[in-house]
Short mmCIF file of C-alpha atoms in Angstrom, two decimals:
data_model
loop_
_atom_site.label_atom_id
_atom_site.label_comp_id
_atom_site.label_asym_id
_atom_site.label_seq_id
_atom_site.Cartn_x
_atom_site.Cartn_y
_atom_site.Cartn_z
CA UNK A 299 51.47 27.14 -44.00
CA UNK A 300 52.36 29.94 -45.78
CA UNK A 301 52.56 33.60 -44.15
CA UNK A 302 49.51 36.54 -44.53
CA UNK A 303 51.46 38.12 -46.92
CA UNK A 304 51.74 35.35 -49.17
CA UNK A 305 48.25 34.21 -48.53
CA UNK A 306 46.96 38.18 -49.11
CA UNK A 307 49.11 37.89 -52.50
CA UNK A 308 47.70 34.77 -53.67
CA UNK A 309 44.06 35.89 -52.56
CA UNK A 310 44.43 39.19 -55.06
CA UNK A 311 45.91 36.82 -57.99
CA UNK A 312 43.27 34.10 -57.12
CA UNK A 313 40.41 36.82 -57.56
CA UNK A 314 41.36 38.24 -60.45
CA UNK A 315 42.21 34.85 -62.61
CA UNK A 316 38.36 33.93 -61.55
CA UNK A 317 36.96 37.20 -63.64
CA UNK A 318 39.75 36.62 -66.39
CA UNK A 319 38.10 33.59 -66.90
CA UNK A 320 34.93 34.95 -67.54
CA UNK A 321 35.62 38.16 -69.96
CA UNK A 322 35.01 35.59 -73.13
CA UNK A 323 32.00 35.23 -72.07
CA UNK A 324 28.71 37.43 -72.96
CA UNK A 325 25.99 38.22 -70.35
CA UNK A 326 23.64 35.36 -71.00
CA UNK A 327 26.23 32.99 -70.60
CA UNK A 328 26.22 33.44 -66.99
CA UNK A 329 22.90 32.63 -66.58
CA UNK A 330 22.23 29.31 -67.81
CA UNK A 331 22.16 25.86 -65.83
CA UNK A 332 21.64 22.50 -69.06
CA UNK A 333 22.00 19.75 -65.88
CA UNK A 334 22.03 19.85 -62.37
CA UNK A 335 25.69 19.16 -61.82
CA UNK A 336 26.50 22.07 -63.57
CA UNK A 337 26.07 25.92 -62.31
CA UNK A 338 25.51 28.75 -64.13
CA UNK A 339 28.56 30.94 -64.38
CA UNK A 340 27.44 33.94 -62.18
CA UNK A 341 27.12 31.38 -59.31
CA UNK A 342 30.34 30.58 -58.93
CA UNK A 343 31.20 33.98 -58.96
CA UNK A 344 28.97 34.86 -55.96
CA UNK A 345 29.54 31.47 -54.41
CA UNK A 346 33.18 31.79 -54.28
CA UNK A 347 32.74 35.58 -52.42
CA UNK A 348 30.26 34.28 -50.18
CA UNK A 349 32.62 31.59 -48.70
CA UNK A 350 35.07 34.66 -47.78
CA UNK A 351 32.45 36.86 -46.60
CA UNK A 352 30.79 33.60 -44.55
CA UNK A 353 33.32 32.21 -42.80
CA UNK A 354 35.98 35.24 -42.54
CA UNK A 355 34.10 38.83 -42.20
CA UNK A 356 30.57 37.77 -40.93
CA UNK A 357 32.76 36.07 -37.88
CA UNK A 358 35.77 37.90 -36.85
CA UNK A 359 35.56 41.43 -38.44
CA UNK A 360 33.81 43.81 -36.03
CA UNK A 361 30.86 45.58 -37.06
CA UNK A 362 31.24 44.08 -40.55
CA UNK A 363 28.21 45.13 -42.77
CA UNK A 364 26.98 41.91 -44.89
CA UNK A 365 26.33 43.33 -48.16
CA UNK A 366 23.22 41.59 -48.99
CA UNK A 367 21.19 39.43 -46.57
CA UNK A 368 19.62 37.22 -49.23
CA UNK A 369 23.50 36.38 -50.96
CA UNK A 370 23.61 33.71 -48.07
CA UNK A 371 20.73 31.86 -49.31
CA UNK A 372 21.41 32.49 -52.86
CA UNK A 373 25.16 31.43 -52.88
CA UNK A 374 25.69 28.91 -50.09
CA UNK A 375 26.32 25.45 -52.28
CA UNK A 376 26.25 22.27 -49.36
CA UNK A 377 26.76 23.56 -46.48
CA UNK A 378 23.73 22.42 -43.85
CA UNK A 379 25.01 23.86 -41.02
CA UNK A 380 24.97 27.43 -42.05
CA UNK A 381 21.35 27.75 -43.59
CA UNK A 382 19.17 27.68 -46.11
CA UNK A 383 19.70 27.80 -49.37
CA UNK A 384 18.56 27.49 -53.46
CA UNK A 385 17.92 23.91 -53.99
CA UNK A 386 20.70 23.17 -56.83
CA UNK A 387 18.37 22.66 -59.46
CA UNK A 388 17.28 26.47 -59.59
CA UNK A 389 20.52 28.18 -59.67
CA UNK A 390 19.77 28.90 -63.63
CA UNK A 391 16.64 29.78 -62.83
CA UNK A 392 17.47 33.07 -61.20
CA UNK A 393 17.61 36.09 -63.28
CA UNK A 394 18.59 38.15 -60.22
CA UNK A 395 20.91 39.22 -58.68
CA UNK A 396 22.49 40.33 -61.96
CA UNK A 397 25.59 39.51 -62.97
CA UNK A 398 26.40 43.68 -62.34
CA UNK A 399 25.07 43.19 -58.51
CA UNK A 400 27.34 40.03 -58.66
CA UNK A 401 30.49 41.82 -59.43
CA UNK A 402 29.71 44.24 -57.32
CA UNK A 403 29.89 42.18 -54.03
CA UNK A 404 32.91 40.37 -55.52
CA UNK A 405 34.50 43.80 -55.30
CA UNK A 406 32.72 44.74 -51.70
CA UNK A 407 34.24 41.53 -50.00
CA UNK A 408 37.27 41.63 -51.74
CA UNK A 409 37.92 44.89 -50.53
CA UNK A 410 36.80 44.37 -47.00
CA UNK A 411 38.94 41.64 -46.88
CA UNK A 412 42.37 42.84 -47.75
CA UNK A 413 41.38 45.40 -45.33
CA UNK A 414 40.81 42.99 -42.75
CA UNK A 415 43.64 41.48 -43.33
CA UNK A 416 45.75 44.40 -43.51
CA UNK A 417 44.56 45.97 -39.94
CA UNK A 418 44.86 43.06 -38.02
CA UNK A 419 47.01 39.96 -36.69
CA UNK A 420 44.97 36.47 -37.58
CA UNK A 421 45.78 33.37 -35.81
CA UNK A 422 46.83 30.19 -37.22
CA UNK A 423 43.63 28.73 -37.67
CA UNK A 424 41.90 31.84 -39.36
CA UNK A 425 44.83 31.74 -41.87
CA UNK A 426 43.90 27.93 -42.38
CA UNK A 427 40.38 29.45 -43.30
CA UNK A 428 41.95 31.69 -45.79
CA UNK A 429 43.80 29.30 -47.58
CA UNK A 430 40.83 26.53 -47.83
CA UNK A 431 38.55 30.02 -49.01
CA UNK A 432 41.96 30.36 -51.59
CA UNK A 433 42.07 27.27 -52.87
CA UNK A 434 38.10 26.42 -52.99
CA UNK A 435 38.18 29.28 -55.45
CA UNK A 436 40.92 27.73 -57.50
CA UNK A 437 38.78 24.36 -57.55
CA UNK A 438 35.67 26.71 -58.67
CA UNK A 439 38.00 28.28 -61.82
CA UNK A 440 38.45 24.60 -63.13
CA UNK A 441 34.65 24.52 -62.72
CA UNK A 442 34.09 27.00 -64.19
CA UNK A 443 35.54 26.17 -67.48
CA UNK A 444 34.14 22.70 -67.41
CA UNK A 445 30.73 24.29 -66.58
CA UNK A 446 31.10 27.16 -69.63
CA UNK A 447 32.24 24.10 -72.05
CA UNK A 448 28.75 22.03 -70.92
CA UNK A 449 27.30 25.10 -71.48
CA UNK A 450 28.74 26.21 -74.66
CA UNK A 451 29.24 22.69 -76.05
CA UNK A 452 25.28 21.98 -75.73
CA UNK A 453 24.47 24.81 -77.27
CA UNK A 454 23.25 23.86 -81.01
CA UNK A 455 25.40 26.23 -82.71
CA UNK A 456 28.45 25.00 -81.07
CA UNK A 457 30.24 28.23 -80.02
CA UNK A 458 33.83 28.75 -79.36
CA UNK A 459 34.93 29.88 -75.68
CA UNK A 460 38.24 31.18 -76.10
CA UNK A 461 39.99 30.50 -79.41
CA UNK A 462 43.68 30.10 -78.73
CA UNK A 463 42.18 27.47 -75.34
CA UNK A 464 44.58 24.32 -76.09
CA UNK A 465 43.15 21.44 -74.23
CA UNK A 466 44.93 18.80 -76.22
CA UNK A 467 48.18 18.99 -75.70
CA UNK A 468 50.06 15.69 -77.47
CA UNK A 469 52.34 13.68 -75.43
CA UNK A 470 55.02 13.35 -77.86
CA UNK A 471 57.58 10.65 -75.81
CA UNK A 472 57.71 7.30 -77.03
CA UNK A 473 55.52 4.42 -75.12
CA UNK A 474 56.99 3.03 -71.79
CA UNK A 475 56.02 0.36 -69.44
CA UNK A 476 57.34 1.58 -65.74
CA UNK A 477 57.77 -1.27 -63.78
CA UNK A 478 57.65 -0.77 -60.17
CA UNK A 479 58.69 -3.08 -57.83
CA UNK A 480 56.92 -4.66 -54.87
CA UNK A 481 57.36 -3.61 -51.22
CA UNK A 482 55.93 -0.84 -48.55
CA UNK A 483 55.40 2.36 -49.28
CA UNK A 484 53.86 6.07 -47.79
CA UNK A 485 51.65 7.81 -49.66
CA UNK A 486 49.47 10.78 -48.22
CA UNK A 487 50.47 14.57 -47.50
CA UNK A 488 53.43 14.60 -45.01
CA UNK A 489 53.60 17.29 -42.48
CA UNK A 490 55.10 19.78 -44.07
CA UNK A 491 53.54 23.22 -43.51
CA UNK A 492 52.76 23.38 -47.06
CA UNK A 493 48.68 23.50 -48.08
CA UNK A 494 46.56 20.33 -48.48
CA UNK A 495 42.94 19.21 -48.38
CA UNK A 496 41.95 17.24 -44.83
CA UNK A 497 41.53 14.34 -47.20
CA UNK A 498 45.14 13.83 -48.27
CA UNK A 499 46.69 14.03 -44.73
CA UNK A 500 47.56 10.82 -42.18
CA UNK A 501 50.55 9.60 -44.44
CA UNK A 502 50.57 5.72 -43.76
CA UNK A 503 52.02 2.96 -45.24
CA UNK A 504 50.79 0.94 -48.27
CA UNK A 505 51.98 -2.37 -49.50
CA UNK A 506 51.66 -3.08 -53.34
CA UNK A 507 52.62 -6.29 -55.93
CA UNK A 508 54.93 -5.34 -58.25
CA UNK A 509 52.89 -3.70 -61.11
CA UNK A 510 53.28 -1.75 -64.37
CA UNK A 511 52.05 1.93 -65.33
CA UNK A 512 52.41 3.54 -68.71
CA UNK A 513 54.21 6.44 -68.98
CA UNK A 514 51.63 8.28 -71.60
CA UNK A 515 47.92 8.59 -71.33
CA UNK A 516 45.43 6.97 -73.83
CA UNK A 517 44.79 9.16 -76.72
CA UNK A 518 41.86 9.47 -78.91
CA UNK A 519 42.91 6.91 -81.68
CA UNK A 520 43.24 4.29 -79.08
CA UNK A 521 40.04 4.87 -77.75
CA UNK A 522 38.69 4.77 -81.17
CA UNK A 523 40.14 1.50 -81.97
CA UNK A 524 37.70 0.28 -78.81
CA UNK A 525 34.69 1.82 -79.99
CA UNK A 526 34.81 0.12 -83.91
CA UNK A 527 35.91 -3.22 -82.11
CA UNK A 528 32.54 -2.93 -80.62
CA UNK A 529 33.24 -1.69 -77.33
CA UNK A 530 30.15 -0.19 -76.43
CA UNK A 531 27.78 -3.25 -77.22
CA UNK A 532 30.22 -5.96 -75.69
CA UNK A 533 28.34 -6.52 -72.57
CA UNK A 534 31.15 -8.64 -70.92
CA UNK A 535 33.52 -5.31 -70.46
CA UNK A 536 31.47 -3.62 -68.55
CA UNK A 537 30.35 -3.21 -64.76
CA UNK A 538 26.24 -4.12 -64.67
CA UNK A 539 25.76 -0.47 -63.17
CA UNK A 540 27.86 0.87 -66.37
CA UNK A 541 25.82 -0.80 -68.56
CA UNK A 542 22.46 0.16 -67.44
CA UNK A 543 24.19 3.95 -67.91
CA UNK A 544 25.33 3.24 -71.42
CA UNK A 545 21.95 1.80 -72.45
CA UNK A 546 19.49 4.17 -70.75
CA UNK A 547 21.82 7.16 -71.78
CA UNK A 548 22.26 5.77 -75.47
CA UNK A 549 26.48 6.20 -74.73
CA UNK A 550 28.10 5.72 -77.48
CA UNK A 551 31.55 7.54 -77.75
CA UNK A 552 33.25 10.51 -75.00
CA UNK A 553 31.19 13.59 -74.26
CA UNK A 554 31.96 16.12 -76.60
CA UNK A 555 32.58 14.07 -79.88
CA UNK A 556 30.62 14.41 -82.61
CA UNK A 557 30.34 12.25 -85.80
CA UNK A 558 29.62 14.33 -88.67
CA UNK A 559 29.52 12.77 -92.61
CA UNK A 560 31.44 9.91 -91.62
CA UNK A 561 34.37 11.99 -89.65
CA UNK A 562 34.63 12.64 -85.97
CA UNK A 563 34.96 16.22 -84.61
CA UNK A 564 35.48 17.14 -81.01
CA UNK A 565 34.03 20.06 -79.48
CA UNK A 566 36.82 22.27 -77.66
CA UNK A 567 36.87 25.32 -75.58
CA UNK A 568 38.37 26.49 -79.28
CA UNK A 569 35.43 25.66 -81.02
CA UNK A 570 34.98 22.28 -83.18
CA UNK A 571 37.29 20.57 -84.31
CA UNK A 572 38.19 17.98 -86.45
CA UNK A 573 39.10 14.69 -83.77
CA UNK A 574 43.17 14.49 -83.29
CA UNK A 575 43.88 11.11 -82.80
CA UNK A 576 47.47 11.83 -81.15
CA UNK A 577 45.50 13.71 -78.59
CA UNK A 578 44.79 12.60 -75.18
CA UNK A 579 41.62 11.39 -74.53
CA UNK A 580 39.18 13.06 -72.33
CA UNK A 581 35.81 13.56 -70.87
CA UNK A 582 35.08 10.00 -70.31
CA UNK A 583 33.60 7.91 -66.86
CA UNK A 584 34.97 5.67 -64.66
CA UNK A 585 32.44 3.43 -66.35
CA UNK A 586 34.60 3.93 -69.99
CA UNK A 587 37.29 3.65 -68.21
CA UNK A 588 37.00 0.22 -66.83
CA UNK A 589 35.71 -1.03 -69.94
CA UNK A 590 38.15 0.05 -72.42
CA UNK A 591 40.81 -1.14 -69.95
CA UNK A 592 39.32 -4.67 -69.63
CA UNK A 593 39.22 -4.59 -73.78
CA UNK A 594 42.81 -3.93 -73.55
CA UNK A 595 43.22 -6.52 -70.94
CA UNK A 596 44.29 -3.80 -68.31
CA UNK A 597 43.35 -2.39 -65.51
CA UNK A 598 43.48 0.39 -64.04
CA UNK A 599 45.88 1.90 -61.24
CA UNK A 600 44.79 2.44 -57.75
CA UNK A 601 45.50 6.10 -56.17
CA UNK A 602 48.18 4.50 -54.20
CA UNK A 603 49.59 3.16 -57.04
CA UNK A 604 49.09 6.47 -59.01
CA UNK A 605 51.21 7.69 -56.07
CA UNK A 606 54.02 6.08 -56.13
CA UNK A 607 55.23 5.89 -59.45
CA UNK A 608 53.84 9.22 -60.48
CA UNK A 609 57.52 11.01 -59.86
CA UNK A 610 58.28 8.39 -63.49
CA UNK A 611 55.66 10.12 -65.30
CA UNK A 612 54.54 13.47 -66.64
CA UNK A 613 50.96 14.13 -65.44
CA UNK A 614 48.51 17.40 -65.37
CA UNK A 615 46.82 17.14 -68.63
CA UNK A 616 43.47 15.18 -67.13
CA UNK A 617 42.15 13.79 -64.05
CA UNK A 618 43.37 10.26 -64.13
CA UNK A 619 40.55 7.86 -62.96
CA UNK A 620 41.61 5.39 -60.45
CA UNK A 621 40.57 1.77 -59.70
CA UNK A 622 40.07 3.58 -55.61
CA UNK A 623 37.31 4.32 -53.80
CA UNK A 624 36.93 7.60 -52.44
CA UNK A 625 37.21 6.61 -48.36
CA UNK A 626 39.05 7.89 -45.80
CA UNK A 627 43.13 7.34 -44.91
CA UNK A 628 43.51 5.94 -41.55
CA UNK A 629 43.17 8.02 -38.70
CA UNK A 630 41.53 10.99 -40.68
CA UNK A 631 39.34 12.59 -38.73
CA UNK A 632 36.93 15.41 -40.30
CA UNK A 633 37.38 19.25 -38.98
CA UNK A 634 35.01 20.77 -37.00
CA UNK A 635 32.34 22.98 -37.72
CA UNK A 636 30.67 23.84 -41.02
CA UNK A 637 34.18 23.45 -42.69
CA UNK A 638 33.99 19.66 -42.15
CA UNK A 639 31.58 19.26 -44.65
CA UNK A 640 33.94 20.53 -46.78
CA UNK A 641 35.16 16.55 -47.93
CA UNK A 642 34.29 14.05 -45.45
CA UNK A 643 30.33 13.79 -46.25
CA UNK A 644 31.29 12.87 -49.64
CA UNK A 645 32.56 9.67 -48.82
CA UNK A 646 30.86 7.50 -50.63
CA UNK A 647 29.91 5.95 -53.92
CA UNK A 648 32.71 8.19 -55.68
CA UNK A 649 36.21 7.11 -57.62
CA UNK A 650 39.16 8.77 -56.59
CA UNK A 651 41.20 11.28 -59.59
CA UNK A 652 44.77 11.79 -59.47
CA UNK A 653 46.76 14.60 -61.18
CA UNK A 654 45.05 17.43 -62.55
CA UNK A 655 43.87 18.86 -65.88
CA UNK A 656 44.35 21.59 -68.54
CA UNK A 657 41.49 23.52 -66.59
CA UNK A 658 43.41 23.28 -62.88
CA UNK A 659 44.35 26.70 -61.89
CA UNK A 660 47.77 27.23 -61.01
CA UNK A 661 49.09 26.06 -57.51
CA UNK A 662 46.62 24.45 -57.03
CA UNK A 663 47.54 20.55 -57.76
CA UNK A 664 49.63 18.44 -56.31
CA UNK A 665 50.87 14.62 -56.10
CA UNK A 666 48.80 13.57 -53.13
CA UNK A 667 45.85 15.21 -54.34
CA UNK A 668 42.44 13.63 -54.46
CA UNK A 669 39.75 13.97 -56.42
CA UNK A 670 36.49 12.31 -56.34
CA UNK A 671 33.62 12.04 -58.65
CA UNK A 672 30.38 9.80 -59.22
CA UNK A 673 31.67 7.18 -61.64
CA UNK A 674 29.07 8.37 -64.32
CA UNK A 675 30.33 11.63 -64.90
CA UNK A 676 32.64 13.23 -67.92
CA UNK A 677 31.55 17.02 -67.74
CA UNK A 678 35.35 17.03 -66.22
CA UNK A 679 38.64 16.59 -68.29
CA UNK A 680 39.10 12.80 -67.22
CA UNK A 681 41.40 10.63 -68.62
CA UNK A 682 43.03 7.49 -68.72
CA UNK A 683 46.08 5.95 -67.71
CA UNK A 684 46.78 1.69 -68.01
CA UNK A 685 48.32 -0.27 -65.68
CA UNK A 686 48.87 -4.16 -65.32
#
């Protein structure tokens, strides 16, 4: 754990990256919600201040004055145990609070805060609080620009976000196999002192077969090669699930690609673009995943696997699906309170990430990291790397 200094340091920065990511955008950007699993921009905003305000001020500042009664309602995401709140469906559908009155309480709490934190001595487990309220924020900045590409990149006219955005950064070292041998090994967060989700700690021991990782992740042209061999209408490479997805969805190449007189493009944060094949792929499922790795006669690596040969390979540029389940490590055991809700309930029916992505905010990532999403969904920067 890191001291109230550093935390009250990284608090300031972490606020202030949050709004630099949002000066691109115009006012009725913030508003609008395409799909449930995306929120409108303003919502993150006043999400991200209500966490600090909930579970800081409101319970150990005296005589704190909540700045609006109705934010809790408004800006409280999953969290049963605290109260009600806006079913996530209708976050776009609220023109009010304005994104003014928004900004305004980011400013309120912030303020309160730093004087909170300034004027008195916090105990361990409060500064635990403030470095899960930290680091949620940092998790909501990488939604952020996922949500204002879905946003953007369904919009007809295509708009760019941020011109000189580079998401597609080439990984110009030649092709490797990394062979790692077989044997016992620890993965998980050690006990260190140094932040981590609930969800990485209880380092155990793992035994794996000796298995093979590439060293690069698969870039657009490979993928490409899979979709003209047919990929998407070969029935045998794909889970039953997947293919129910693919055919109900009409699937037929990443999110975000776009075939225009005969060429494909790729809508960036930049704007559109014409497809670079030397690129790493992104912005596909688990489900196109799986399959393009069974056309290749791969597989994918599991997270423990991921783990311990990642130190062989560069990673960061996407969220690297897994072959794992998203379950618990032995002997994890969920915090209490409303905080506990904060990974544990999501066990289930997800596929574990490893790595990170061009959107991750800074400090933020790490190698025991874990990610989880619903195998169907790409909004993310997601990626692929083979093993065998």
């Amino acid at each position: 754990m890191i001291t109230t200094t550093a935390n009250l340091e990284l608090f300031l920065e972490t606020r202030k990256l949050t709004e630099q990511i949002c000066e691109p955008l115009e006012t009725e950007d913030f508003v609008v919600q395409p799909v449930e699993f995306v929120s409108p921009p303003k919502w993150h905003l006043g999400h991200t201040t209500w966490f600090f305000e909930e579970f800081i001020l409101k319970k150990h500042q005296e005589n704190y004055q909540i700045f609006d009664e109705q934010f809790a309602y408004v800006f409280n995401s999953y969290y049963e145990s605290v109260g009600e709140k806006v079913v996530r469906t209708n976050r776009g559908n609220l023109s009010r609070p304005t994104v003014n009155r928004i900004y305004e309480y980011r400013k309120y709490v912030t303020e309160a805060l730093v004087e909170f934190l300034n004027e008195n001595e916090i105990s361990q487990e409060l500064e635990e609080v403030l470095e899960i309220g930290i680091h949620h924020e940092k998790q909501h900045q990488e939604l952020l620009l996922t949500d204002i590409k879905y946003i953007l990149g369904n919009n007809p006219l295509l708009p760019a976000y941020l011109k000189s955005f580079d998401e597609n950064r080439i990984e110009k070292h030649s092709h490797q196999w990394l062979s790692i041998e077989k044997g016992v090994y620890e993965i998980g967060k050690p006990e260190d002192g140094e932040f981590c989700y609930d969800n990485e700690k209880g380092r155990h021991k793992v035994y794996v077969n000796e298995f093979f990782i590439s060293n690069k992740l698969v870039t657009n042209a490979e993928y490409l090669e899979f979709m003209n061999a047919g990929g998407y209408q070969d029935v045998l490479l794909w889970h039953a699930e997947a293919w129910d997805w693919i055919s109900s969805e009409e699937i037929k190449a990443p999110q975000y690609w776009h075939l225009i007189d005969g060429s494909w493009y790729q809508y960036t944060l930049s704007g559109l673009k014409v497809l670079d094949p030397d690129a790493p792929l992104a912005h596909i499922s688990y489900y196109e995943a799986f399959a393009f790795a069974q056309w290749k006669d791969m597989r994918l690596p599991t997270e423990a696997e991921w783990e311990i040969a990642q130190e062989k390979f560069d990673w960061g540029q996407r969220w690297e699906w897994t072959e794992s389940a998203y379950s618990p490590y032995p002997n994890y055991k969920k915090p209490e309170g409303a905080l506990g809700e904060y990974n544990g309930k999501f066990m289930v029916n997800q596929k574990v990430l490893r790595g990170g992505s061009v959107a991750t905010s800074p400090k933020h990532t790490r190698c025991t990291y874990r990610n989880f999403f619903h195998p169907n969904l790409r909004w993310q920067f997601t990626g692929i790397r083979l093993a065998k």
